[in-house]
Short mmCIF file of C-alpha atoms in Angstrom, two decimals:
data_model
loop_
_atom_site.label_atom_id
_atom_site.label_comp_id
_atom_site.label_asym_id
_atom_site.label_seq_id
_atom_site.Cartn_x
_atom_site.Cartn_y
_atom_site.Cartn_z
CA MET A 1 -88.32 -19.39 193.68
CA GLN A 2 -90.11 -17.07 191.11
CA LYS A 3 -88.56 -13.76 190.36
CA PHE A 4 -90.71 -10.56 189.78
CA LEU A 5 -90.13 -9.01 186.60
CA PRO A 6 -91.26 -5.08 186.17
CA ASN A 7 -93.43 -3.88 183.53
CA LEU A 8 -91.19 -3.02 180.67
CA GLY A 9 -93.74 -0.77 178.33
CA PHE A 10 -96.39 1.77 178.51
CA SER A 11 -99.93 1.17 179.12
CA MET A 12 -102.52 1.45 176.85
CA VAL A 13 -103.92 4.57 178.69
CA GLU A 14 -100.19 5.59 179.11
CA LEU A 15 -99.93 5.91 175.20
CA LEU A 16 -103.23 7.36 174.30
CA VAL A 17 -102.76 9.82 177.04
CA VAL A 18 -99.53 10.79 174.70
CA VAL A 19 -101.23 10.78 171.21
CA VAL A 20 -104.19 12.81 172.44
CA ILE A 21 -101.67 15.30 173.46
CA MET A 22 -99.11 15.39 170.37
CA GLY A 23 -102.46 16.06 168.53
CA ILE A 24 -103.26 18.99 170.13
CA LEU A 25 -99.92 20.64 170.10
CA GLY A 26 -99.64 19.50 165.97
CA THR A 27 -103.30 21.67 165.71
CA ILE A 28 -101.76 24.83 167.82
CA THR A 29 -98.80 24.36 165.69
CA PHE A 30 -100.21 24.11 162.37
CA SER A 31 -103.02 27.04 163.08
CA SER A 32 -99.91 29.43 164.09
CA PHE A 33 -98.13 28.64 161.62
CA SER A 34 -100.90 29.09 158.80
CA SER A 35 -102.00 32.66 160.11
CA PHE A 36 -97.39 33.08 159.97
CA GLY A 37 -98.00 32.51 155.92
CA GLU A 38 -100.91 34.59 155.70
CA ASP A 39 -98.79 37.61 157.75
CA GLN A 40 -95.85 36.94 155.13
CA LYS A 41 -97.93 37.23 152.25
CA THR A 42 -99.72 40.85 153.91
CA LYS A 43 -95.73 42.02 154.40
CA ALA A 44 -94.89 40.79 151.26
CA GLY A 45 -97.50 42.86 149.36
CA THR A 46 -96.61 46.23 151.25
CA ALA A 47 -92.92 45.51 150.61
CA GLY A 48 -94.07 45.55 146.84
CA VAL A 49 -95.99 48.28 146.21
CA GLN A 50 -92.85 50.34 148.31
CA SER A 51 -90.30 49.10 146.45
CA LEU A 52 -92.57 50.19 142.79
CA LEU A 53 -93.31 53.58 144.72
CA LYS A 54 -89.49 54.00 145.92
CA THR A 55 -88.23 53.09 141.95
CA ALA A 56 -90.95 55.61 140.31
CA GLN A 57 -89.20 58.11 142.95
CA ALA A 58 -85.97 57.13 142.19
CA ASN A 59 -86.75 56.98 138.44
CA ALA A 60 -87.71 60.06 138.14
CA SER A 61 -84.94 61.90 140.49
CA SER A 62 -82.38 60.38 138.54
CA GLY A 63 -83.92 61.03 135.16
CA ILE A 64 -84.21 57.62 133.70
CA SER A 65 -85.38 57.39 130.09
CA CYS A 66 -89.15 56.25 129.55
CA PRO A 67 -88.99 53.58 128.65
CA PRO A 68 -86.23 52.21 130.50
CA GLY A 69 -83.50 52.06 128.00
CA SER A 70 -84.81 54.58 125.18
CA ALA A 71 -83.64 57.84 124.63
CA ASN A 72 -86.17 59.59 126.34
CA PHE A 73 -84.97 60.94 129.28
CA GLY A 74 -87.07 63.60 131.90
CA ALA A 75 -89.75 61.45 132.11
CA ASN A 76 -92.43 61.68 134.89
CA TRP A 77 -93.20 58.50 136.46
CA TRP A 78 -95.97 57.59 138.90
CA VAL A 79 -97.54 54.55 140.74
CA GLU A 80 -101.28 54.17 139.74
CA PHE A 81 -103.45 51.97 142.09
CA GLN A 82 -106.13 50.05 140.14
CA THR A 83 -110.03 49.86 141.43
CA ASP A 84 -109.54 46.20 141.46
CA ARG A 85 -107.60 46.64 144.72
CA GLN A 86 -105.26 44.13 143.66
CA ASN A 87 -102.79 45.83 140.91
CA ALA A 88 -100.91 48.58 141.80
CA LEU A 89 -98.83 49.57 137.77
CA LEU A 90 -95.45 51.28 137.45
CA LYS A 91 -96.01 54.09 134.88
CA CYS A 92 -93.95 56.12 132.98
CA GLN A 93 -94.36 59.14 130.48
CA VAL A 94 -92.15 61.88 128.68
CA GLY A 95 -93.95 65.23 128.16
CA SER A 96 -97.28 64.74 126.50
CA GLY A 97 -96.03 61.74 124.68
CA THR A 98 -97.26 58.01 125.06
CA ILE A 99 -97.85 56.60 128.84
CA GLN A 100 -95.67 53.54 129.13
CA THR A 101 -96.90 50.74 131.74
CA VAL A 102 -93.47 49.62 133.10
CA THR A 103 -94.64 46.99 135.56
CA THR A 104 -97.32 45.74 137.08
CA TYR A 105 -97.34 44.38 140.42
CA LEU A 106 -100.02 41.98 141.60
CA LEU A 107 -101.27 41.70 145.12
CA THR A 108 -101.82 38.15 146.04
CA GLN A 109 -105.46 36.72 146.32
CA THR A 110 -106.09 36.96 150.27
CA VAL A 111 -103.86 40.65 149.94
CA GLN A 112 -106.03 43.66 148.76
CA ILE A 113 -106.17 47.53 148.63
CA ASP A 114 -108.00 48.08 151.44
CA SER A 115 -108.40 52.13 151.56
CA ILE A 116 -106.27 55.27 150.06
CA ILE A 117 -106.49 57.70 152.63
CA GLY A 118 -105.16 61.41 151.92
CA GLY A 119 -104.23 63.87 154.73
CA SER A 120 -106.96 63.69 157.74
CA SER A 121 -109.72 61.07 156.95
CA CYS A 122 -109.65 62.03 153.40
CA ASN A 123 -111.04 58.57 151.76
CA SER A 124 -110.01 58.25 147.82
CA SER A 125 -112.78 57.35 145.34
CA ILE A 126 -110.90 54.07 145.11
CA ILE A 127 -113.25 52.61 147.79
CA SER A 128 -116.51 53.16 145.55
CA GLY A 129 -115.15 51.06 143.35
CA SER A 130 -115.75 53.74 140.27
CA ALA A 131 -114.08 52.54 137.08
CA THR A 132 -112.53 55.59 136.57
CA SER A 133 -110.87 55.72 140.01
CA VAL A 134 -107.39 54.93 139.96
CA VAL A 135 -105.42 56.91 142.14
CA LYS A 136 -101.98 58.25 141.34
CA ALA A 137 -98.73 58.97 142.82
CA ILE A 138 -96.65 60.93 140.60
CA PHE A 139 -92.78 61.98 140.83
CA ASN A 140 -92.25 64.77 138.50
CA SER A 141 -88.78 64.69 137.20
CA VAL A 142 -88.03 68.11 136.50
CA THR A 143 -89.89 69.82 139.73
CA ALA A 144 -88.60 66.74 141.90
CA THR A 145 -92.44 67.27 143.93
CA ILE A 146 -94.84 64.45 144.39
CA THR A 147 -98.32 65.10 143.51
CA PHE A 148 -101.57 62.76 143.97
CA GLN A 149 -104.54 62.45 141.67
CA ASP A 150 -107.95 60.38 142.08
CA GLY A 151 -109.51 60.08 138.95
CA GLY A 152 -112.94 59.69 140.75
CA GLY A 153 -112.82 63.57 141.47
CA VAL A 154 -112.29 63.33 145.18
CA VAL A 155 -110.93 66.87 145.64
CA CYS A 156 -108.87 66.34 148.78
CA ILE A 157 -106.36 64.11 147.86
CA PRO A 158 -104.31 66.34 145.72
CA ASN A 159 -104.66 68.70 148.52
CA SER A 160 -103.48 66.39 150.90
CA GLN A 161 -99.61 66.33 152.19
CA TYR A 162 -99.57 62.66 152.37
CA LEU A 163 -101.67 59.29 151.34
CA THR A 164 -101.81 56.36 153.20
CA VAL A 165 -102.38 53.19 151.52
CA SER A 166 -103.67 49.98 153.64
CA PHE A 167 -103.44 46.68 152.85
CA LYS A 168 -105.61 43.94 154.23
CA ASN A 169 -105.47 40.08 154.41
CA THR A 170 -108.91 39.16 154.07
CA ARG A 171 -108.24 35.63 155.40
CA ILE A 172 -106.89 36.84 158.84
CA GLY A 173 -107.95 40.40 158.95
CA ASP A 174 -104.05 41.61 159.05
CA THR A 175 -103.82 45.05 157.79
CA ARG A 176 -100.42 46.84 156.93
CA LEU A 177 -99.69 50.58 155.24
CA VAL A 178 -97.50 52.36 153.47
CA LYS A 179 -97.24 56.36 153.72
CA ILE A 180 -96.26 58.16 151.09
CA ASP A 181 -95.57 61.94 151.81
CA LYS A 182 -95.32 64.99 149.60
CA GLY A 183 -91.54 65.43 151.41
CA GLY A 184 -90.46 62.38 149.66
CA SER A 185 -90.29 59.75 152.49
CA ILE A 186 -91.63 56.50 151.60
CA SER A 187 -92.46 54.20 154.85
CA ALA A 188 -93.93 50.86 155.40
CA GLN A 189 -95.50 50.25 158.72
#
């Protein structure tokens, strides 16, 4: 008498179905991971500029010397947003002395400054890309105030109560904001 042996294994069709399903799941996972990485770059750029602004604010209110470690106390500190939309510079100056660039923060290749808006829809000249249109958030050590300047001559920027700097990831379109309020608040959204 012959014994019946059950099939031990999978058919070719079953194996192909499993491989196709794994491929689809792998593709979805990879695309999600890729956009997650880009989102992290946008968040890091926003946090880096926010940190630069808070450093300028803390240095001005604490009377940190300019350059740090020197005997020149009571400096004004500011963050300057460049027209290349990739750089933010931390600078300081005592009185009418030499302007010192303390730190340069470079955004990643896919993250850029998309816009700088003051008050109610007051666009800065940095949008036009004019060579002179750097925008500054200045922290005054003597008066403990924040002022805004637009090198392109946009009048509404200095009169604004706040600036909103928008960062955009050009690869995935993600946008993050840093808001600087003349009352001293610096927040990321």
